[in-house]
Amino acid sequence: MVTIDWNNLPFGYIKTDYNVRCFYTDGKWSKPELSDSEYINVHIAATALHYGQESFEGLKAYRGKDGKIRIFRWEENAARMISSAEGIKMAPVPMELFREAIFTAIKKNERFVPPYGSGASLYIRPLLYGSGAEVGVKPAAEYTFIVFVTPVGPYFKGGVKPVNMLICRDVDRAAPQGTGRFKIGGNYAASLRAIVRAHDEGFGNVIFLDAKEKKYIDECGPANFFGIKNNTYVTPLSESILPSITNKSLLALAENMGIKTERRPIPVEELSEFEETGACGTAAVISPIAKIVDADENRIYEFCKDGKPGPVSMKLYQKLVNIQYGDEPDIFGWNTFIE
Ligand SMILES: Cc1ncc(COP(=O)(O)O)c(C=O)c1O
């Protein structure tokens, strides 16, 4: 049996013992089945391959000091996957089936849930795709739902570090009335050329603007954006961004901590007014932003001038991570225990 160095886990894929698979045929979902294979057999005419009928989710399970395993807000991911499925005309995975599949995947791979204190967690990746064969452009009649898990290290090794972001005007991740609010592969494919360019130029990621007017901030690569000013947490309101569960949680925590919240369009120039900015998502919880470069407008917006993350971002970050690991009371009832 391979031994895992829990303290030095990458944020990447490691093979675990089992994954869980369900099949939708004749209008019905099958019971979850266990598989120990990392491979799938896909029909050459599956709609996932040709017409992008594919959606995925990402959530995490954490081991607390008490040894218990907690999953964070799985119902939100289940609901978002239903919305994504409806958005691209796939058969949705019912909540109860989603629950059974992810709980089974975690239980059967319990030895891969990292120990408390390592900063690592078990990443859960549900995947839904059109597996039925079609040649004309139409939804498949058959679907496959798979859940695999993999242990991941903390996003920032050795503590949270501010990152630099590049504003992008010549690539759109999602159209105003397109599929940006669904978690589907096509949005990620559309974002890759901007993300790769930003990485090549030494940036942590890219900031996409609204596709119609290029006036407002949409998303930060695979994460939502937020800014802090005058004790207010401000985050974009847009039809083309993914409704982040981390962002939703940070909004609730901010309110609870006496920080005002606003969800509204954020014009690019407002960046000069923020005291702190950051990207938020399951992977890193919060990535504080040090610098945002707007090369087209010849402007640089700087935050964290001392190289350290801002105090409000760190307070929110710590509070959320403490709830996820069970170090603070779960005041909103976000965690579900795996018995
Ligand atoms: C495009 C995009 N936006 C935002 C997020 C953050 O969402 P969540 O907090 O639910 O992980 C993600 C990651 O899932 C993402 O891929």
Coordinates of C-alpha atoms and ligand atoms in Angstrom, one line a residue:
M1 CA 0.0 0.0 0.0
V2 CA 1.4 3.4 -1.0
T3 CA 2.0 5.7 2.0
I4 CA 1.0 9.3 1.5
D5 CA 3.1 12.2 2.8
W6 CA 0.1 14.2 4.1
N7 CA 2.1 17.3 4.8
N8 CA 3.4 17.6 1.2
L9 CA 0.4 16.6 -0.9
P10 CA 0.1 18.5 -4.1
F11 CA -3.1 20.1 -5.3
G12 CA -3.4 17.4 -7.9
Y13 CA -4.8 13.9 -8.7
I14 CA -3.8 10.8 -6.6
K15 CA -5.4 7.5 -7.3
T16 CA -7.8 6.3 -4.6
D17 CA -9.4 2.9 -4.2
Y18 CA -12.8 3.4 -5.6
N19 CA -15.1 5.7 -7.6
V20 CA -18.9 5.5 -7.8
R21 CA -20.9 5.3 -11.1
C22 CA -24.6 5.7 -11.9
F23 CA -26.2 5.3 -15.3
Y24 CA -29.3 6.9 -16.8
T25 CA -31.1 4.8 -19.3
D26 CA -34.8 4.5 -20.3
G27 CA -35.5 7.6 -18.3
K28 CA -34.3 6.1 -15.0
W29 CA -31.1 6.4 -12.9
S30 CA -29.4 3.1 -11.7
K31 CA -28.2 2.6 -8.2
P32 CA -24.6 3.7 -7.5
E33 CA -22.0 1.1 -8.4
L34 CA -18.4 0.9 -7.1
S35 CA -15.6 0.7 -9.6
D36 CA -11.8 0.4 -9.0
S37 CA -10.9 1.5 -12.5
E38 CA -9.7 5.0 -13.3
Y39 CA -11.0 4.6 -16.9
I40 CA -14.4 4.8 -18.6
N41 CA -15.6 3.3 -21.8
V42 CA -17.1 6.0 -23.9
H43 CA -19.2 5.6 -27.1
I44 CA -17.5 7.4 -30.1
A45 CA -20.7 9.3 -30.7
A46 CA -21.4 10.3 -27.1
T47 CA -22.8 13.8 -26.9
A48 CA -20.3 14.7 -24.2
L49 CA -17.5 14.4 -26.8
H50 CA -19.1 16.2 -29.6
Y51 CA -21.6 18.7 -28.2
G52 CA -20.1 19.4 -24.8
Q53 CA -22.9 17.8 -22.7
E54 CA -20.7 17.7 -19.5
S55 CA -20.9 19.2 -16.1
F56 CA -18.8 18.7 -13.0
E57 CA -18.7 19.8 -9.4
G58 CA -16.0 20.3 -6.8
L59 CA -16.4 20.1 -3.0
K60 CA -14.4 19.0 -0.1
A61 CA -14.5 16.7 3.0
Y62 CA -12.3 17.6 6.1
R63 CA -11.2 15.6 9.0
G64 CA -11.6 17.4 12.3
K65 CA -9.6 17.3 15.6
D66 CA -12.3 14.8 16.8
G67 CA -11.4 12.5 13.9
K68 CA -14.8 13.0 12.3
I69 CA -15.2 13.7 8.6
R70 CA -17.3 16.7 7.6
I71 CA -18.5 17.5 4.1
F72 CA -19.1 21.2 3.5
R73 CA -22.5 22.3 2.0
W74 CA -22.9 19.3 -0.3
E75 CA -26.6 20.2 -0.9
E76 CA -25.4 23.4 -2.6
N77 CA -23.2 21.5 -5.0
A78 CA -26.1 19.0 -5.7
A79 CA -28.4 21.9 -6.5
R80 CA -25.9 23.6 -8.7
M81 CA -25.3 20.4 -10.6
I82 CA -29.1 20.1 -11.2
S83 CA -29.1 23.7 -12.5
S84 CA -26.1 22.9 -14.8
A85 CA -27.8 19.8 -16.1
E86 CA -31.0 21.7 -16.9
G87 CA -28.9 24.5 -18.5
I88 CA -27.5 22.1 -21.1
K89 CA -30.4 19.8 -21.4
M90 CA -29.0 16.8 -19.5
A91 CA -30.8 14.4 -17.2
P92 CA -30.3 16.0 -13.7
V93 CA -29.0 13.9 -10.9
P94 CA -31.6 13.8 -8.0
M95 CA -30.3 15.2 -4.7
E96 CA -30.7 11.9 -2.9
L97 CA -28.7 10.0 -5.6
F98 CA -26.0 12.8 -5.5
R99 CA -25.8 12.4 -1.7
E100 CA -25.6 8.6 -1.8
A101 CA -22.9 8.7 -4.5
I102 CA -20.7 11.2 -2.7
F103 CA -21.1 9.6 0.7
T104 CA -20.3 6.2 -0.7
A105 CA -17.2 7.5 -2.5
I106 CA -15.9 9.1 0.7
K107 CA -16.7 6.1 2.9
K108 CA -15.0 3.7 0.5
N109 CA -11.9 5.9 0.4
E110 CA -11.9 6.8 4.0
R111 CA -8.2 6.1 4.3
F112 CA -7.5 8.9 1.9
V113 CA -9.2 11.6 4.0
P114 CA -6.1 13.5 5.3
P115 CA -5.5 13.8 9.0
Y116 CA -6.4 16.9 11.0
G117 CA -3.6 19.4 11.1
S118 CA -2.1 18.6 7.7
G119 CA -4.0 21.4 6.1
A120 CA -5.1 18.9 3.4
S121 CA -8.6 17.7 2.6
L122 CA -10.4 15.2 0.4
Y123 CA -11.5 16.8 -2.9
I124 CA -14.7 15.3 -4.3
R125 CA -15.3 15.5 -8.0
P126 CA -18.8 14.6 -9.3
L127 CA -19.0 14.4 -13.1
L128 CA -22.1 14.1 -15.3
Y129 CA -22.0 13.6 -19.0
G130 CA -24.1 12.7 -22.0
S131 CA -23.0 9.1 -22.8
G132 CA -25.7 8.3 -25.3
A133 CA -24.8 8.3 -29.0
E134 CA -26.2 11.0 -31.3
V135 CA -24.9 12.4 -34.5
G136 CA -27.4 15.3 -35.0
V137 CA -27.2 18.2 -32.5
K138 CA -29.6 17.1 -29.7
P139 CA -29.4 16.0 -26.1
A140 CA -28.4 12.4 -25.4
A141 CA -30.9 9.9 -24.2
E142 CA -28.4 8.3 -21.8
Y143 CA -26.2 9.9 -19.1
T144 CA -23.4 8.8 -16.8
F145 CA -22.7 10.2 -13.3
I146 CA -19.4 9.5 -11.7
V147 CA -17.9 10.6 -8.4
F148 CA -14.2 10.3 -7.8
V149 CA -12.2 11.6 -4.8
T150 CA -8.6 12.6 -4.4
P151 CA -6.7 13.9 -1.4
V152 CA -5.4 17.4 -2.0
G153 CA -2.9 19.6 -0.1
P154 CA -3.6 23.1 0.9
Y155 CA -3.7 25.5 -2.1
F156 CA -1.1 27.8 -0.5
K157 CA 1.7 25.8 1.1
G158 CA 3.3 27.7 4.0
G159 CA 0.4 30.2 4.4
V160 CA -1.8 32.3 2.3
K161 CA 0.1 34.4 -0.3
P162 CA -1.3 37.3 -2.3
V163 CA -1.3 36.7 -6.1
N164 CA -1.2 39.0 -9.1
M165 CA -4.0 39.1 -11.7
L166 CA -4.2 40.3 -15.3
I167 CA -7.4 42.0 -16.6
C168 CA -8.4 40.4 -19.9
R169 CA -10.4 42.2 -22.7
D170 CA -9.7 40.1 -25.7
V171 CA -11.1 36.7 -24.5
D172 CA -14.6 36.1 -23.1
R173 CA -15.2 33.2 -20.8
A174 CA -19.0 33.3 -21.2
A175 CA -21.5 35.2 -23.3
P176 CA -24.1 37.5 -21.4
Q177 CA -26.9 35.1 -22.1
G178 CA -24.8 32.1 -22.5
T179 CA -23.7 29.3 -20.0
G180 CA -21.4 31.2 -17.6
R181 CA -23.6 30.4 -14.6
F182 CA -23.4 26.7 -15.2
K183 CA -20.5 24.5 -14.2
I184 CA -19.8 22.9 -17.5
G185 CA -16.6 22.0 -19.4
G186 CA -17.2 24.4 -22.3
N187 CA -16.8 27.5 -20.1
Y188 CA -13.4 26.2 -18.9
A189 CA -12.3 25.4 -22.5
A190 CA -13.3 29.0 -23.5
S191 CA -11.2 30.4 -20.6
L192 CA -8.0 28.4 -21.2
R193 CA -6.3 30.7 -23.8
A194 CA -6.6 33.7 -21.5
I195 CA -5.6 31.7 -18.4
V196 CA -2.5 30.1 -20.1
R197 CA -1.4 33.5 -21.4
A198 CA -1.7 35.1 -17.9
H199 CA 0.3 32.2 -16.4
D200 CA 2.9 32.5 -19.1
E201 CA 3.2 36.2 -18.2
G202 CA 3.8 35.4 -14.6
F203 CA 0.3 36.1 -13.2
G204 CA -1.7 33.9 -10.8
N205 CA -4.8 34.2 -13.0
V206 CA -6.9 36.3 -15.3
I207 CA -9.8 38.7 -14.5
F208 CA -12.6 38.4 -17.0
L209 CA -14.8 41.4 -17.6
D210 CA -18.5 41.4 -18.6
A211 CA -18.5 40.3 -22.3
K212 CA -21.0 42.9 -23.5
E213 CA -19.5 46.2 -22.3
K214 CA -16.1 45.2 -20.9
K215 CA -16.9 47.7 -18.1
Y216 CA -17.5 45.4 -15.1
I217 CA -15.6 42.7 -13.3
D218 CA -17.0 39.2 -13.9
E219 CA -14.8 36.4 -12.6
C220 CA -11.2 35.7 -11.6
G221 CA -10.3 32.6 -13.6
P222 CA -12.0 29.7 -11.8
A223 CA -13.1 31.8 -8.8
N224 CA -15.4 34.7 -7.9
F225 CA -14.1 38.2 -7.2
F226 CA -14.6 40.3 -4.1
G227 CA -13.4 43.6 -2.9
I228 CA -13.4 45.2 0.6
K229 CA -13.9 48.9 1.3
N230 CA -15.3 50.9 4.2
N231 CA -16.1 47.7 6.1
T232 CA -18.1 46.4 3.1
Y233 CA -17.7 43.1 1.2
V234 CA -18.6 43.8 -2.5
T235 CA -18.9 41.1 -5.0
P236 CA -20.1 41.1 -8.7
L237 CA -23.8 40.6 -9.6
S238 CA -23.7 39.0 -13.1
E239 CA -25.7 36.5 -15.1
S240 CA -22.5 35.0 -16.6
I241 CA -20.5 34.1 -13.5
L242 CA -20.7 30.8 -11.5
P243 CA -22.6 31.1 -8.3
S244 CA -19.7 30.2 -6.0
I245 CA -20.6 28.4 -2.8
T246 CA -17.5 29.8 -1.1
N247 CA -18.7 33.3 -2.0
K248 CA -22.2 32.7 -0.7
S249 CA -20.6 31.4 2.6
L250 CA -18.3 34.4 2.9
L251 CA -21.3 36.8 2.3
A252 CA -23.1 35.1 5.2
L253 CA -20.0 35.1 7.4
A254 CA -19.4 38.8 6.6
E255 CA -22.9 39.8 7.6
N256 CA -22.6 37.7 10.8
M257 CA -19.3 39.5 11.6
G258 CA -20.8 43.0 11.2
I259 CA -19.3 43.6 7.7
K260 CA -21.8 45.1 5.2
T261 CA -22.3 43.2 2.0
E262 CA -23.1 44.3 -1.6
R263 CA -23.8 42.2 -4.6
R264 CA -23.8 44.5 -7.7
P265 CA -21.9 45.3 -10.9
I266 CA -18.3 46.4 -10.1
P267 CA -16.8 48.9 -12.6
V268 CA -13.1 48.3 -13.3
E269 CA -12.2 51.8 -12.1
E270 CA -13.7 51.1 -8.7
L271 CA -10.6 48.8 -8.1
S272 CA -8.8 52.0 -7.1
E273 CA -11.2 52.4 -4.1
F274 CA -10.8 48.9 -2.6
E275 CA -8.6 48.4 0.4
E276 CA -8.5 44.6 -0.2
T277 CA -9.4 42.4 -3.1
G278 CA -9.5 38.6 -3.5
A279 CA -10.6 35.6 -5.5
C280 CA -12.7 32.9 -3.7
G281 CA -13.5 29.3 -4.4
T282 CA -13.4 25.8 -3.0
A283 CA -9.7 25.2 -4.0
A284 CA -8.1 28.1 -2.0
V285 CA -11.1 29.5 -0.1
I286 CA -9.6 33.0 -0.5
S287 CA -6.6 34.0 -2.7
P288 CA -5.9 37.6 -1.7
I289 CA -4.8 39.8 -4.7
A290 CA -1.6 41.8 -4.5
K291 CA -1.8 43.5 -7.8
I292 CA -4.2 43.8 -10.7
V293 CA -2.7 44.8 -14.0
D294 CA -4.9 46.5 -16.7
A295 CA -2.4 46.5 -19.5
D296 CA -4.9 47.9 -22.1
E297 CA -5.5 51.0 -19.9
N298 CA -1.9 51.2 -18.6
R299 CA -3.0 51.0 -15.0
I300 CA -1.9 48.9 -12.1
Y301 CA -4.1 48.6 -9.0
E302 CA -2.1 47.6 -5.9
F303 CA -3.3 46.0 -2.6
C304 CA -1.3 44.3 0.1
K305 CA 1.6 46.7 -0.3
D306 CA 3.4 45.1 2.6
G307 CA 3.2 41.7 0.9
K308 CA 0.6 40.4 3.4
P309 CA -3.0 39.5 2.9
G310 CA -5.5 42.2 4.2
P311 CA -7.0 41.9 7.6
V312 CA -10.7 41.5 6.6
S313 CA -9.9 38.8 4.0
M314 CA -7.8 36.9 6.5
K315 CA -10.5 37.1 9.2
L316 CA -13.1 35.8 6.8
Y317 CA -10.7 33.1 5.5
Q318 CA -9.9 31.9 9.1
K319 CA -13.5 31.8 10.1
L320 CA -14.6 29.7 7.1
V321 CA -11.6 27.3 7.4
N322 CA -12.3 26.9 11.2
I323 CA -15.9 26.0 10.5
Q324 CA -14.9 23.5 7.7
Y325 CA -12.4 21.7 10.0
G326 CA -14.8 21.8 13.0
D327 CA -12.6 24.2 15.0
E328 CA -15.4 26.7 15.5
P329 CA -19.1 26.1 16.0
D330 CA -20.9 25.5 12.7
I331 CA -23.4 28.3 13.3
F332 CA -25.1 28.0 9.9
G333 CA -25.3 24.2 9.9
W334 CA -23.1 23.9 6.8
N335 CA -21.3 20.6 7.7
T336 CA -22.7 17.1 7.3
F337 CA -20.9 14.3 9.2
I338 CA -19.9 11.1 7.4
E339 CA -20.9 8.4 9.9
Ligands
LIG1 C1 -15.6 29.6 -12.8 C2 -15.7 29.4 -11.3 N1 -16.1 30.4 -10.6 C3 -16.2 30.3 -9.2 C4 -15.8 29.1 -8.6 C5 -15.9 29.0 -7.1 O1 -17.0 28.2 -6.8 P1 -17.1 27.4 -5.4 O2 -16.9 28.4 -4.3 O3 -18.4 26.8 -5.4 O4 -16.0 26.4 -5.5 C6 -15.3 28.1 -9.4 C7 -14.9 26.8 -8.7 O5 -15.7 25.9 -8.5 C8 -15.3 28.2 -10.8 O6 -14.8 27.2 -11.5

